Coordinates of C-alpha atoms and ligand atoms in Angstrom, one line a residue:
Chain A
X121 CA 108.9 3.9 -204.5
X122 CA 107.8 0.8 -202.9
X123 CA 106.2 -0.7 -199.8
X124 CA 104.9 2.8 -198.1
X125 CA 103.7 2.7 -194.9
X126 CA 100.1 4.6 -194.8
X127 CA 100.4 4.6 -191.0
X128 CA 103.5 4.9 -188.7
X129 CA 104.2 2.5 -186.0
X130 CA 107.3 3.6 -184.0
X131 CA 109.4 1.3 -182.6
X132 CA 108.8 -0.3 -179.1
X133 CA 111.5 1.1 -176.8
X134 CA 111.9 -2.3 -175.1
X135 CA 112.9 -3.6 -178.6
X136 CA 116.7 -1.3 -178.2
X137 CA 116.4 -1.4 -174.3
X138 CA 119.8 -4.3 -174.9
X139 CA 121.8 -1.2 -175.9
X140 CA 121.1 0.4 -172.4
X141 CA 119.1 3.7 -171.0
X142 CA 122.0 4.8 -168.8
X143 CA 122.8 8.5 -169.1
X144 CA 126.0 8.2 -171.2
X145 CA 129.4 10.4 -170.1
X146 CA 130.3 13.4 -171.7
X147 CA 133.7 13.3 -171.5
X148 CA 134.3 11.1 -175.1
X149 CA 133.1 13.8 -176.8
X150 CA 135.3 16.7 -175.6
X151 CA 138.4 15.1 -173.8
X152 CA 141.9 15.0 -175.6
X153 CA 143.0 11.9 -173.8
X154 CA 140.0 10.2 -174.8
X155 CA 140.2 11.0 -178.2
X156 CA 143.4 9.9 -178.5
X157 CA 142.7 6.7 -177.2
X158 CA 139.6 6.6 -179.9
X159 CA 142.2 7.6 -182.7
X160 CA 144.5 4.2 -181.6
X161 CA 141.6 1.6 -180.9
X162 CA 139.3 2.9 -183.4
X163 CA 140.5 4.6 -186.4
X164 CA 143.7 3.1 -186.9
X165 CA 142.2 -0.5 -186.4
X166 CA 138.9 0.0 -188.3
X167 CA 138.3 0.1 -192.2
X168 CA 137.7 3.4 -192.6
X169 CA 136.2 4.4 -195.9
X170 CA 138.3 6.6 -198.8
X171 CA 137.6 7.3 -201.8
X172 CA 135.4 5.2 -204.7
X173 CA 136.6 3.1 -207.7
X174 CA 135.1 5.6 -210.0
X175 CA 138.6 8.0 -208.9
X176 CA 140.7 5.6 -210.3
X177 CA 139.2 4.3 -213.6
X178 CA 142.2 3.7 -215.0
X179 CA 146.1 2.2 -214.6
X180 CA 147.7 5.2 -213.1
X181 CA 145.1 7.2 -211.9
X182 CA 145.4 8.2 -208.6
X183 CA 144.0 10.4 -205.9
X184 CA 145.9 11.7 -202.7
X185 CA 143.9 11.3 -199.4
X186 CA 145.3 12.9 -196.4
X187 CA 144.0 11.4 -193.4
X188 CA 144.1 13.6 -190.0
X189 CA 143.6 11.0 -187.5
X190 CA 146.6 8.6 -188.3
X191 CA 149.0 11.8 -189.5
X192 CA 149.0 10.5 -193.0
X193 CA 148.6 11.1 -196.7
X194 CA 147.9 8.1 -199.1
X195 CA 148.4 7.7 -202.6
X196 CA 145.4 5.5 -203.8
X197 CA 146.3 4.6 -207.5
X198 CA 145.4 1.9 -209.8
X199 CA 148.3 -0.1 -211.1
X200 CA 149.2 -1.3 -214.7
X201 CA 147.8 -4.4 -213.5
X202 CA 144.1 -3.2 -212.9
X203 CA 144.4 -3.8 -209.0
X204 CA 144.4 -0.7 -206.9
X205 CA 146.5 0.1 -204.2
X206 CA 147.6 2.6 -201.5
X207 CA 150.6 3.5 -200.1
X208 CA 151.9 6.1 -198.0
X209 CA 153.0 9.1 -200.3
X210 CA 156.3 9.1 -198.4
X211 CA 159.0 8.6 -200.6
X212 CA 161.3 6.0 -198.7
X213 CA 164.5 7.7 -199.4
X214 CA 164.3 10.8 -196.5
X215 CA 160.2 10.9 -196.4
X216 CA 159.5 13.6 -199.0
X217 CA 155.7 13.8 -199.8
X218 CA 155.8 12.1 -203.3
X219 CA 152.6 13.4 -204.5
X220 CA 150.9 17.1 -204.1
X221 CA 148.2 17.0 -206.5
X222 CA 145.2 16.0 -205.4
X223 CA 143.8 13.6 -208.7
X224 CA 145.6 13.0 -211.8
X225 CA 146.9 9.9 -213.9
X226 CA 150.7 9.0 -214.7
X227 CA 152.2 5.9 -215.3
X228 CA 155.3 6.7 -213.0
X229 CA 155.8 8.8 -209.7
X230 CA 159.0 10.6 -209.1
X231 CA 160.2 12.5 -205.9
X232 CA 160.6 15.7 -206.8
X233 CA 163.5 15.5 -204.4
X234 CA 166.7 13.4 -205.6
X235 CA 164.2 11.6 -208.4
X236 CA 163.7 8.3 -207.5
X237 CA 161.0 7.0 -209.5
X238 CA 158.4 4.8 -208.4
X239 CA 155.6 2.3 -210.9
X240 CA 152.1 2.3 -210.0
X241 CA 152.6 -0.6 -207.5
X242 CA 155.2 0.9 -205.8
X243 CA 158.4 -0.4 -206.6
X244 CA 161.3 1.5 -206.8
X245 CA 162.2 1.9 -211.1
X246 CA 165.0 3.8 -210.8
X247 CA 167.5 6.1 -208.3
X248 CA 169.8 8.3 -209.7
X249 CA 173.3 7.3 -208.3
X250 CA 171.3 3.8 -206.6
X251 CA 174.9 2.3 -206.2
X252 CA 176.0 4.8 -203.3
X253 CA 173.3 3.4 -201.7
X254 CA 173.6 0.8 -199.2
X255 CA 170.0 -0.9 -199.4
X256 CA 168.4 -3.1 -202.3
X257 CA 165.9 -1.9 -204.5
X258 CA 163.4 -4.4 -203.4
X259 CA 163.7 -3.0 -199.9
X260 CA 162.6 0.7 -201.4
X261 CA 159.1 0.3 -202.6
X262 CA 156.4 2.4 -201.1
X263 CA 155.1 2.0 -198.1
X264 CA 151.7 0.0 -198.5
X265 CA 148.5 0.3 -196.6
X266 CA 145.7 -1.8 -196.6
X267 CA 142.9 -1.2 -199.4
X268 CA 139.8 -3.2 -200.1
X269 CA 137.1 -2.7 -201.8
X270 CA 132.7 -3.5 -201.6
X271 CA 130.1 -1.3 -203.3
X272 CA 132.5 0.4 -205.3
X273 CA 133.4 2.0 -201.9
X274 CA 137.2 1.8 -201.7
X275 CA 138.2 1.4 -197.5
X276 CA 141.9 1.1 -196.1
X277 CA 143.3 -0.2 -192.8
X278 CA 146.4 0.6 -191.4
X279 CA 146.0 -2.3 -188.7
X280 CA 147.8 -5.5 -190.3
X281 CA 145.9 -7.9 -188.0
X282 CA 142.5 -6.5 -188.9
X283 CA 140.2 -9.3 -190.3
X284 CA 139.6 -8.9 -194.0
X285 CA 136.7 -5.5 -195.0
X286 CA 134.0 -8.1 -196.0
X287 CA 134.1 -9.7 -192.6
X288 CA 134.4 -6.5 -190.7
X289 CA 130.7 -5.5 -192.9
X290 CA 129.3 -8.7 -192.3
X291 CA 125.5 -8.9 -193.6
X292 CA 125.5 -5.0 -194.4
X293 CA 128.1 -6.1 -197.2
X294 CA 125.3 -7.6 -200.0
X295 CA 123.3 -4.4 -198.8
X296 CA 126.0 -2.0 -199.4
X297 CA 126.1 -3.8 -202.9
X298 CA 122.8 -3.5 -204.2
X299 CA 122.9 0.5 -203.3
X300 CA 123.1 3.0 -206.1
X301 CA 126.6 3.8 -204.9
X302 CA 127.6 0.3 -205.7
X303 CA 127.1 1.2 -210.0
X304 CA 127.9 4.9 -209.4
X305 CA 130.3 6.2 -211.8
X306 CA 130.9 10.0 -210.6
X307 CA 129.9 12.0 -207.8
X308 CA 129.2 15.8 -206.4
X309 CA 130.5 16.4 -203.2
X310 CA 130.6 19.1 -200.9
X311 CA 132.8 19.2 -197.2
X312 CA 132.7 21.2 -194.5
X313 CA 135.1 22.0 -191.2
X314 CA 133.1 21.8 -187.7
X315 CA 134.4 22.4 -184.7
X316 CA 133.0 19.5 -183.0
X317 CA 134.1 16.6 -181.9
X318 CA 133.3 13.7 -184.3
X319 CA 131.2 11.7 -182.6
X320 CA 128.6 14.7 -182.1
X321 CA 128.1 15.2 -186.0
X322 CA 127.8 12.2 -187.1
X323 CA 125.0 11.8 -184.1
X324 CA 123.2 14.7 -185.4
X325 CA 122.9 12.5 -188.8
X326 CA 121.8 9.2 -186.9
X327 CA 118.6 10.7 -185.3
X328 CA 115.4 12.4 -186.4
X329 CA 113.4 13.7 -183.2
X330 CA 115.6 17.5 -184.1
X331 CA 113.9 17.2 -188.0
X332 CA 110.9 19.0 -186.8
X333 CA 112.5 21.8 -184.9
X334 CA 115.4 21.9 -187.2
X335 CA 114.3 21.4 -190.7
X336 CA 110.7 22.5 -190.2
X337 CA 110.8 23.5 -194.1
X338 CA 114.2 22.1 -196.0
X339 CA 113.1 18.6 -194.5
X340 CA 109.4 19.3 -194.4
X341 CA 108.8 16.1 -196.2
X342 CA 109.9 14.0 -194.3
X343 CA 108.0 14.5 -191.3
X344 CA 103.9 14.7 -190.5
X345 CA 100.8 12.5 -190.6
X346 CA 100.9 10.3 -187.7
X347 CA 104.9 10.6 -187.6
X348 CA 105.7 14.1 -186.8
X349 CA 109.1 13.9 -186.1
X350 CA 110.1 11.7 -188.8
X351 CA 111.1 8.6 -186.6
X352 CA 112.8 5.7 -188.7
X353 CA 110.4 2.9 -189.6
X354 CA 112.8 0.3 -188.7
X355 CA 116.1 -0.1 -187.0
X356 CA 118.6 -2.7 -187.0
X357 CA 122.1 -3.6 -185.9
X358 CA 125.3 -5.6 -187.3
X359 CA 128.5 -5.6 -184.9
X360 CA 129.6 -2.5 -185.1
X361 CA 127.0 -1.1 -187.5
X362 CA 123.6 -0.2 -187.6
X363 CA 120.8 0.7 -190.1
X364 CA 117.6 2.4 -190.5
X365 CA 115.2 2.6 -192.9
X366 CA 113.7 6.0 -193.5
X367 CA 109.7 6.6 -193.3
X368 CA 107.9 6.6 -196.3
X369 CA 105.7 9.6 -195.8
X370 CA 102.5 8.6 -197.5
X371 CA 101.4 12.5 -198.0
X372 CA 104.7 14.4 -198.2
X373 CA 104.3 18.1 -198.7
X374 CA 106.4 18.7 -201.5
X375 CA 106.3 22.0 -202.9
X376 CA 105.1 22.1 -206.8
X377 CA 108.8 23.3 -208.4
X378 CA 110.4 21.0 -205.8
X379 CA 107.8 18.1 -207.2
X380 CA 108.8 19.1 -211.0
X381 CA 112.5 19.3 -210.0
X382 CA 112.5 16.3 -208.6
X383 CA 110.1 14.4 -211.9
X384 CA 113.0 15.4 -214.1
X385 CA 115.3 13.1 -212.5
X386 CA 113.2 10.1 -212.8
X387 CA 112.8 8.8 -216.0
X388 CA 117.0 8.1 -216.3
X389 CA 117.0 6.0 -212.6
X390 CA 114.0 4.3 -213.8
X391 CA 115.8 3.3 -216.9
X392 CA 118.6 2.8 -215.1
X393 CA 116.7 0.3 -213.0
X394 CA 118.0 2.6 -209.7
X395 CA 114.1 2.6 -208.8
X396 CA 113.8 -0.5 -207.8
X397 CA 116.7 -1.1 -205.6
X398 CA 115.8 -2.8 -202.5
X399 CA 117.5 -0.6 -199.9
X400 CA 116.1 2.4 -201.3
X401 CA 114.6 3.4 -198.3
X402 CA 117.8 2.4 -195.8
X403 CA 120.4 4.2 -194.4
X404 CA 123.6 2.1 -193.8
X405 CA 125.8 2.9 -191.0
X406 CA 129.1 1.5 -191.0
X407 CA 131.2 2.1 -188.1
X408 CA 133.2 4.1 -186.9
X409 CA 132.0 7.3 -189.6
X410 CA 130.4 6.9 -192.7
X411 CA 126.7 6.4 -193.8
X412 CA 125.1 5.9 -196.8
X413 CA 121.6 6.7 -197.9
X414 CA 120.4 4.8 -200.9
X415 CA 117.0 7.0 -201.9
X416 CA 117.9 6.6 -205.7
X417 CA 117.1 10.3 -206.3
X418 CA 119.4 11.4 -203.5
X419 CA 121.9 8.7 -202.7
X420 CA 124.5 10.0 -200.7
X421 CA 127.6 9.2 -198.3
X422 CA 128.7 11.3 -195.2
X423 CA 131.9 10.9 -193.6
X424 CA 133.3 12.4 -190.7
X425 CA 136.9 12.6 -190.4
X426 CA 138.0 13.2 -187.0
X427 CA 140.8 15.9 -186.9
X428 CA 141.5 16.5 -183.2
X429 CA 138.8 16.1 -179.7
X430 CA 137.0 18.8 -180.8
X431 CA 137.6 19.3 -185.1
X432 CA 136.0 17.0 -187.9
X433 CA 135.7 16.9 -190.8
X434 CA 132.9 16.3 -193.4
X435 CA 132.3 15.2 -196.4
X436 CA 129.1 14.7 -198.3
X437 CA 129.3 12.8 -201.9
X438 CA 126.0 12.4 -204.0
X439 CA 126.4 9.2 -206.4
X440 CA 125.3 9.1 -210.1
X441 CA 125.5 6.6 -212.6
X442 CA 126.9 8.0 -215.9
X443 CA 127.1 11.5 -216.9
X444 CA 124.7 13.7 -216.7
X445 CA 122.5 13.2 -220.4
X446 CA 120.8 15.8 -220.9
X447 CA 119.6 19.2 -219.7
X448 CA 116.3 18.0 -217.4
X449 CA 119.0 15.5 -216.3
X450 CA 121.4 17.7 -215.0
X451 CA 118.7 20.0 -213.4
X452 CA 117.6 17.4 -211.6
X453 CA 120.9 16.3 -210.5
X454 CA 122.0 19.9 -209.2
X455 CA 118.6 20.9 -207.5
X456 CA 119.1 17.2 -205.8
X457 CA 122.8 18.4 -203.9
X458 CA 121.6 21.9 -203.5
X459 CA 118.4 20.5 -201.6
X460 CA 120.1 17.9 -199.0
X461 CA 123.1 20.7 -198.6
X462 CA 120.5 23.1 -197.4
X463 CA 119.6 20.4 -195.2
X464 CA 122.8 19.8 -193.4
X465 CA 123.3 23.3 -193.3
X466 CA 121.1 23.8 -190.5
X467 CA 122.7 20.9 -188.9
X468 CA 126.0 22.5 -188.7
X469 CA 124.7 24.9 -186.5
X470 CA 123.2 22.9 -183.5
X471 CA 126.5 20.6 -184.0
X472 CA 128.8 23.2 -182.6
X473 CA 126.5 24.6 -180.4
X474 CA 126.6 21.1 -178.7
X475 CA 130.8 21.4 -178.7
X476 CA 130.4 24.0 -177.1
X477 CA 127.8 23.1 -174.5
X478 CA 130.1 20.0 -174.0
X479 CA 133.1 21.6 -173.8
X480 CA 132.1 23.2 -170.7
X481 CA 132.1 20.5 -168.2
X482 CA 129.1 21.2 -167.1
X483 CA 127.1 18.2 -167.7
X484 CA 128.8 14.9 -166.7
X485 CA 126.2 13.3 -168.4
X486 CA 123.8 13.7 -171.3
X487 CA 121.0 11.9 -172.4
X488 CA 119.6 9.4 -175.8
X489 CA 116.4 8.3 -175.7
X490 CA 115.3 5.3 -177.9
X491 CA 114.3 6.9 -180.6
X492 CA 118.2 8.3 -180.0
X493 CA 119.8 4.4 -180.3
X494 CA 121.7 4.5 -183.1
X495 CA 123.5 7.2 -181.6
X496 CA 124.2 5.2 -178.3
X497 CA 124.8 2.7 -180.0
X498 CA 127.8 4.4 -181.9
X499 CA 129.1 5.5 -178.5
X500 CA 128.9 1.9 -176.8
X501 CA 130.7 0.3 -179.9
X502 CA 133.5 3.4 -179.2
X503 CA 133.5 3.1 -175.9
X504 CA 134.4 -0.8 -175.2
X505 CA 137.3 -0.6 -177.9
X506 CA 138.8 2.6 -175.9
X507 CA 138.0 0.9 -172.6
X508 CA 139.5 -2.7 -173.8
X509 CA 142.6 -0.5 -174.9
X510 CA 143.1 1.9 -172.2
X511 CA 142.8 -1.4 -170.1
X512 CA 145.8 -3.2 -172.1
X513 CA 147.8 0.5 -172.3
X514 CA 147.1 0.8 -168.1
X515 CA 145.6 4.0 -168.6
X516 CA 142.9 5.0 -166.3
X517 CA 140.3 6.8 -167.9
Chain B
X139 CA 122.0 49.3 -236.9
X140 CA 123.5 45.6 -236.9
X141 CA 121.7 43.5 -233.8
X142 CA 123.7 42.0 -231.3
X143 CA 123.5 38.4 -230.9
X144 CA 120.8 37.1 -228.9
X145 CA 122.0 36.4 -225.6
X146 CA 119.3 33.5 -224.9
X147 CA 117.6 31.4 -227.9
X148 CA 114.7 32.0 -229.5
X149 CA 111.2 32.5 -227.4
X150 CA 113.4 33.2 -224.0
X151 CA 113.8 36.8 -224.5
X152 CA 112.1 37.6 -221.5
X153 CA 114.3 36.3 -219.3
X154 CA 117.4 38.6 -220.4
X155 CA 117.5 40.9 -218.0
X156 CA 118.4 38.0 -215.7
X157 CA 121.3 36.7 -218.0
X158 CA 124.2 39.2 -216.9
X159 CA 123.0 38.3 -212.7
X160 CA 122.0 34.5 -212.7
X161 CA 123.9 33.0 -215.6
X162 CA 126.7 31.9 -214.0
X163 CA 129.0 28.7 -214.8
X164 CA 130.0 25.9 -211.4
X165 CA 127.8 24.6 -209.1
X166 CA 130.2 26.3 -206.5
X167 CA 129.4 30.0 -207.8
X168 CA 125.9 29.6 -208.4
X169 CA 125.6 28.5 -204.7
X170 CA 127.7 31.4 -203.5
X171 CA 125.2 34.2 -206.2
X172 CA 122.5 32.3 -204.0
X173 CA 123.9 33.6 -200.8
X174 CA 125.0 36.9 -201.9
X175 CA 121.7 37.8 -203.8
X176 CA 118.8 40.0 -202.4
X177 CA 115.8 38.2 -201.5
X178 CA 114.0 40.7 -203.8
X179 CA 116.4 39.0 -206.3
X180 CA 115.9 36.4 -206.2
X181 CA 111.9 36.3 -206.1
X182 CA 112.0 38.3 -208.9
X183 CA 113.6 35.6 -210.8
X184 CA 111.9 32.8 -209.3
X185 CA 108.8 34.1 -210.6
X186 CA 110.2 35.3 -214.3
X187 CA 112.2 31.8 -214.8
X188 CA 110.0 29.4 -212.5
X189 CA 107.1 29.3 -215.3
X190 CA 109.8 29.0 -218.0
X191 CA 111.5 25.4 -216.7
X192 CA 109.7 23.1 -219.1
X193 CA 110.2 25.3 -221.9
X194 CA 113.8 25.8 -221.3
X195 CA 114.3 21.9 -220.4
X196 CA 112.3 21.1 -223.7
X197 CA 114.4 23.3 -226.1
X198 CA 117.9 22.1 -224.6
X199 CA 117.3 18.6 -224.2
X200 CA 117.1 18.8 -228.1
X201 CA 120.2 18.8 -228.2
X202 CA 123.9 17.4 -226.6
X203 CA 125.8 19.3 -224.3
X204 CA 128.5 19.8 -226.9
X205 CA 126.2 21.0 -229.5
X206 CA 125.3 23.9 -227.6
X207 CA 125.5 27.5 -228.3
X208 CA 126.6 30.2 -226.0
X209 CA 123.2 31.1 -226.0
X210 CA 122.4 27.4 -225.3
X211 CA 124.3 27.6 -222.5
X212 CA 123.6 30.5 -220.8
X213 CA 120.1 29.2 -220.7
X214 CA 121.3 26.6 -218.8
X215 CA 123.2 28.0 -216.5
X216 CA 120.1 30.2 -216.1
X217 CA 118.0 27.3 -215.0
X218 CA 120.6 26.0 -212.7
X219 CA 120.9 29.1 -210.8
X220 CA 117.0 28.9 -210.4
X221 CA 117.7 25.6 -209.1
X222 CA 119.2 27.0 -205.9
X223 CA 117.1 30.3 -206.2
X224 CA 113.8 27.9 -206.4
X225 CA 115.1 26.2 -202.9
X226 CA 115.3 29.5 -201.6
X227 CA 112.3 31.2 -202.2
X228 CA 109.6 28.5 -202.4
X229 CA 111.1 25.9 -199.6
X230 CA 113.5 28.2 -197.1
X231 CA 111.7 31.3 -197.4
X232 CA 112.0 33.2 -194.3
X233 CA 114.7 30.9 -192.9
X234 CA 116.9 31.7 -195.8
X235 CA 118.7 34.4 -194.6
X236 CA 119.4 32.9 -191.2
X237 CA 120.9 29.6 -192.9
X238 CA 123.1 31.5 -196.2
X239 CA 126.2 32.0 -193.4
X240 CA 126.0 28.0 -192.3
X241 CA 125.2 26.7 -196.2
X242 CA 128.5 28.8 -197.1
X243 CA 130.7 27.2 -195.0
X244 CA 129.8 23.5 -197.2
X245 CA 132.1 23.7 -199.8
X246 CA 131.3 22.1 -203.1
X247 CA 134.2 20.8 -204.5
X248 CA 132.5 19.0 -207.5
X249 CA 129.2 18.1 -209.5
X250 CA 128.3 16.7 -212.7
X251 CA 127.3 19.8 -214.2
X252 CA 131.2 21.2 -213.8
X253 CA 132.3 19.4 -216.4
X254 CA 134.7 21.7 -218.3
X255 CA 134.3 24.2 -215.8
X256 CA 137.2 26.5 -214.7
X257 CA 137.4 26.0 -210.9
X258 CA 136.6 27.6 -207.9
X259 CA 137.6 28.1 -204.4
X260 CA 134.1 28.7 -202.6
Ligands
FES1647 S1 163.5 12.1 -200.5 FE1 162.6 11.3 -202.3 S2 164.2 11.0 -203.6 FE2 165.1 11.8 -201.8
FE2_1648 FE1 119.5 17.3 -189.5

């Protein structure tokens, strides 16, 4: 890998002193009302990130997504035409869930109802006894939603007026394009339920001083020399989103099967030209809850789906281009998702232990230090869309 | 007396006894036989199968993944297991045990190397 940093020089704290050193409230991470506030200013007028192209690869496949925060469950699918769409999978004739499989292909979708029939872009086909009816056809289709697509990550919005998903990424957009996840062509994935609010996971994943006291051996390699806890090399912010890129740690201490493990996955990135990406170091944070790492031997997304003030969900994908070629390949490719799980497995621990803590009341305030900005960030950019809202709804918060 | 098959190929005898324990199929159950093995286990394989990588690597990257034979194939799975088992016992070590009841609770719904795998519900 390139560029790395034989000394560490953290970042001066007057350089993210514009985002504020207040003490921060910890109400938004516990309360109902606020979170349902979040839920209408954020998630339902963001771009929130669901699936990747390599689900659909072809006309008629389709995944279902069921979304928590806006009550919904989408059918993604890629039409005859190549495009891909989503719709609600609410069949418009009574509401029926159209679709309970979770992947498949088909050319057609039929309520298992009263049968209508439905083509991959959601027009009504056919109705059994359609001339009862008192509607048109036309007026049946599904029920669209947004989709669009950059870096082969697929987002959806279910606000009509939101500007267009290239213009909500702004300059993170060509970066988010040149990451392995932008050529990837499957995945591994892993999820988890936390009972934690989902503003406090995602934190956990946007600051490093807990590495050393957390991780002290499944992250051991990323921390040490003059940078013992890990600290990002850089930071930077875009709108709503923010990035860091990760320390090159000039003398990691990687443990010799961990060092052979990881060799085996080499020689297919290099010749996939994944080595020389140049966000290889950089973690991409795109508001309101995903991230994406682009270290070409581990490049991974993590989303957290917020279920209520105080339940999320996560999911963790690890994208690779093309199949897996041989045995050494997919070794390297198993012992790569088994080695960050381990990692946010001890992450899932302080997470709830922080609900709880929260949940208490007994702190009106907590605390991010600089080294902590991308997290106050995250809460700033939440905080002035549920102020600005709860402001137009005459709510006092 | 007619021989069994072999249940590993050629020059991988030695790791036998470990077939019936750590050759498992999924990414999913070979992260849950992580979790519910010993740690005497588990460094008992680590240090029978850890030497053995780059031989096993060598003989099965000779040949595709459809070309294999059940024997083939358990020695894969074999070295798959000892990927988790090698994260255990050289990089968690004594934090192992304390961090098996939070690792559980991340479900791996998919990987690469499930292709053709029956599913689980980990
Ligand atoms: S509810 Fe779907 S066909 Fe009647
Ligand atoms: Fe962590």
């Amino acid at each position: 890998m390139n560029d790395v940093a034989s000394t560490f020089k953290r970042i001066p704290a007057e350089d993210l002193a514009w985002l504020g050193t207040n003490p921060v409230p910890t109400k938004p991470y516990y309360d109902p009302a606020y979170f349902e506030l979040e839920r209408q200013s954020v998630f339902l007028k963001s771009w929130i990130h669901v699936a990747h192209l390599c689900e659909v690869p072809e006309p008629g496949s389709f995944i279902r997504c069921d979304l928590e925060f806006a009550r919904a469950s989408l059918l993604i699918v890629r039409g005859r035409d190549d495009r891909v769409r989503a719709f609600h999978n609410v069949c418009p004739h009574r509401g029926t869930q159209l679709v309970d499989e979770a992947a498949g292909r088909q050319s057609k979708f039929s309520c298992p109802y009263h049968m209508w029939t439905f083509g991959t872009d959601g027009a009504l086909l056919s109705a059994p006894d359609f001339d009862a009816f008192h509607v048109d056809k036309a007026d049946c289709s599904l029920v669209s939603v947004r989709l669009e697509e950059c870096g082969g990550l697929l987002f959806v919005n279910f606000d009509q007026d939101a500007p267009p998903l290239r213009d909500w990424l702004g300059a993170y957009a060509e970066r988010l394009e040149q990451m392995p996840v932008a050529r990837a062509t499957t995945f591994a994935q892993y999820s988890y339920d936390i009972a934690a609010n989902w503003k406090l996971t995602y934190d956990n994943f946007q600051e490093n001083y807990h590495l050393r006291f957390i991780h002290p051996r499944s992250g051991g390699a990323g921390i040490g020399g003059d940078n013992q806890f890990g600290y990002p090399a850089t930071m930077g912010f875009e709108g709503p989103h923010r990035t860091q890129r990760i320390w090159s740690n000039p003398a990691p201490d990687l443990k010799p099967f961990q060092r052979a493990a990881a060799m085996r996955g080499i020689p297919p990135l290099a010749e996939q030209g994944l080595l020389d990406l140049p966000y290889g170091r950089d973690y991409l944070a795109f508001f309101p809850n995903l991230f994406i790492i682009g270290t070409p031997t581990q490049p991974f997304s993590h989303t957290v789906y917020p279920i209520s003030a105080d339940r999320s969900r996560g999911v963790v994908r690890v994208y690779w281009v093309g199949e897996d070629r041989d045995a050494s390949h997919r070794f390297a490719r198993e012992y790569s998702v088994a080695q960050i799980r381990d990692i946010h497995c001890e992450d899932i621990a302080m997470i709830e232990r922080g609900q709880n803590g929260l949940a208490s009341g007994a702190l009106k305030h907590m605390h991010f230090q600089s080294m902590e900005a991308l997290c106050r960030h995250l809460f700033n950019e939440v905080d002035s869309r549920v102020q600005e809202h709860a402001r137009r709804m005459g709510d006092v918060l | 007396m007619s021989s069994a098959p072999p249940l590993l190929p050629a020059g991988f005898g030695d790791l036998e006894p470990f077939v019936s324990r750590w050759a498992v199929d999924g990414t999913a159950r070979r992260a849950a036989l992580r979790s519910a093995s010993t740690v005497a286990e588990r460094e008992a394989f680590f240090a029978a199968a850890g030497p053995r990588l780059d031989d096993a690597l060598a003989s099965l990257d000779a040949k595709a993944f459809a070309a294999y034979s059940p024997a083939d194939q358990r020695l894969m799975d074999l070295m798959l297991s000892l990927a988790h088992v090698a994260l255990a016992v050289e990089i968690q070590g004594p934090d192992e045990v304390r961090s098996a009841p939070w690792r559980d609770r991340m479900r791996i719904d998919r990987s690469t190397a499930d292709e053709g795998v029956r599913p689980c519900s980990n």
